[in-house]
Amino acid sequence: MKSYSVETGDGIIQDFSISFKEQKTSFVLERWEYNNLERITLIFTGVVLQDFEYFSDFNCISDIGETSDAVEFQPYWQAYLDKWQKHVKRHLAEIAQGASWRYFFISTSGGLDGFVICKDFELTTAIVLDGD
């Protein structure tokens, strides 16, 4: 499983949005990298299934992991499947059709946790405050 902890670790979620119409989920994180304030944007597109829980007023990313293997991803979404399987049959059938899905888990040191199953992912960074 690929980890994005170097790129996103200690990023505090500033914005989180879901567009069901566009099948897009995005996060904006901020973190201090040395003396610079860094803004990290995560965009998941072609989202077929996602779940998030444990929202709080402080959501600090500890890791984002990615795999393309549904079996390897199983532990991260098994509880969701156990609870909602009969309600998401159409989505599960779409996933089972074998398209090139990307499976992501999001974990925090406090606050939001969840997963996203999507077709594409984009991660960008920018320095918004240069402390040097």
C-alpha positions in Angstrom: 0.0 0.0 0.0 1.3 3.4 -0.9 1.4 6.0 1.8 1.1 9.8 1.4 2.1 10.5 5.0 5.2 12.5 3.8 3.0 14.7 1.6 0.1 15.1 4.0 1.2 14.1 7.5 0.3 16.7 10.2 -1.9 18.6 7.7 -4.9 20.1 9.5 -8.1 19.9 7.5 -9.3 23.4 6.7 -12.0 22.6 4.2 -13.8 19.4 3.2 -16.4 19.3 0.4 -18.3 16.7 -1.5 -20.1 17.2 -4.9 -22.4 14.3 -5.5 -23.3 15.7 -8.9 -19.6 15.9 -10.0 -18.6 12.7 -8.1 -15.8 14.7 -6.5 -14.5 15.0 -2.9 -11.9 17.5 -1.9 -9.8 18.4 1.1 -7.7 21.5 1.8 -5.1 21.0 4.5 -2.6 23.4 6.0 0.6 22.5 7.9 3.8 24.2 8.9 6.8 22.9 7.0 9.8 24.5 8.8 9.0 28.2 8.7 6.6 28.0 5.8 2.8 27.6 5.9 2.0 24.9 3.2 -1.5 24.4 1.7 -2.2 20.9 0.4 -5.2 20.2 -1.8 -6.5 16.7 -2.3 -9.1 16.0 -5.0 -10.7 12.6 -5.5 -12.7 12.4 -8.8 -15.0 9.7 -10.2 -16.0 8.8 -6.6 -18.2 5.7 -6.5 -18.2 5.1 -2.7 -17.0 6.9 0.4 -17.5 7.2 4.1 -16.3 9.5 6.8 -16.8 9.5 10.5 -15.5 11.0 13.8 -15.6 14.6 12.7 -14.3 17.1 15.2 -13.2 20.7 15.4 -9.6 19.6 15.0 -8.8 17.0 12.2 -5.1 16.4 11.8 -4.1 13.9 9.1 -1.7 11.2 10.1 -1.8 9.2 6.9 -3.5 8.7 3.6 -3.0 5.2 2.1 -3.7 4.0 -1.4 -4.0 0.7 -3.1 -5.5 -0.6 -6.3 -6.2 -4.0 -4.8 -9.7 -4.5 -3.4 -8.6 -7.4 -1.2 -5.8 -5.4 0.4 -8.3 -2.6 1.1 -10.9 -4.9 2.7 -10.0 -4.2 6.3 -10.5 -0.4 5.8 -14.1 -0.7 4.6 -15.4 -4.0 6.0 -17.3 -2.3 8.8 -19.0 -0.1 6.3 -19.9 -3.1 4.1 -21.3 -5.0 7.1 -23.6 -2.1 7.9 -24.6 -0.8 4.5 -24.2 -3.7 2.0 -27.9 -4.1 1.1 -28.1 -0.3 0.5 -25.1 0.1 -1.8 -25.6 -2.9 -4.1 -25.4 -0.7 -7.3 -22.1 0.8 -6.2 -20.7 -2.6 -5.3 -21.7 -4.0 -8.7 -20.0 -1.0 -10.4 -16.8 -1.7 -8.3 -16.9 -5.4 -9.1 -17.0 -4.7 -12.9 -13.3 -4.4 -12.7 -12.7 -0.8 -13.6 -9.4 0.7 -12.5 -10.4 1.8 -9.1 -8.2 3.5 -6.6 -8.9 2.8 -2.9 -7.9 5.3 -0.3 -8.1 5.3 3.5 -7.7 8.5 5.5 -6.7 8.4 9.1 -6.1 11.2 11.5 -4.4 11.6 14.9 -7.6 13.3 16.0 -10.9 13.6 14.2 -12.1 12.5 10.8 -11.4 9.0 9.5 -12.7 7.4 6.4 -12.2 5.9 2.9 -12.7 6.9 -0.7 -13.1 4.6 -3.8 -12.6 6.6 -6.9 -11.0 6.7 -10.4 -8.6 9.6 -10.1 -6.7 11.5 -7.4 -4.7 14.7 -7.5 -2.5 16.1 -4.8 -1.0 19.7 -5.0 1.0 21.8 -2.6 1.7 25.5 -2.4 3.5 27.7 0.0 1.0 30.3 1.3 3.3 32.0 3.8 7.1 32.1 3.4 8.6 32.4 6.8 12.2 32.9 5.7 
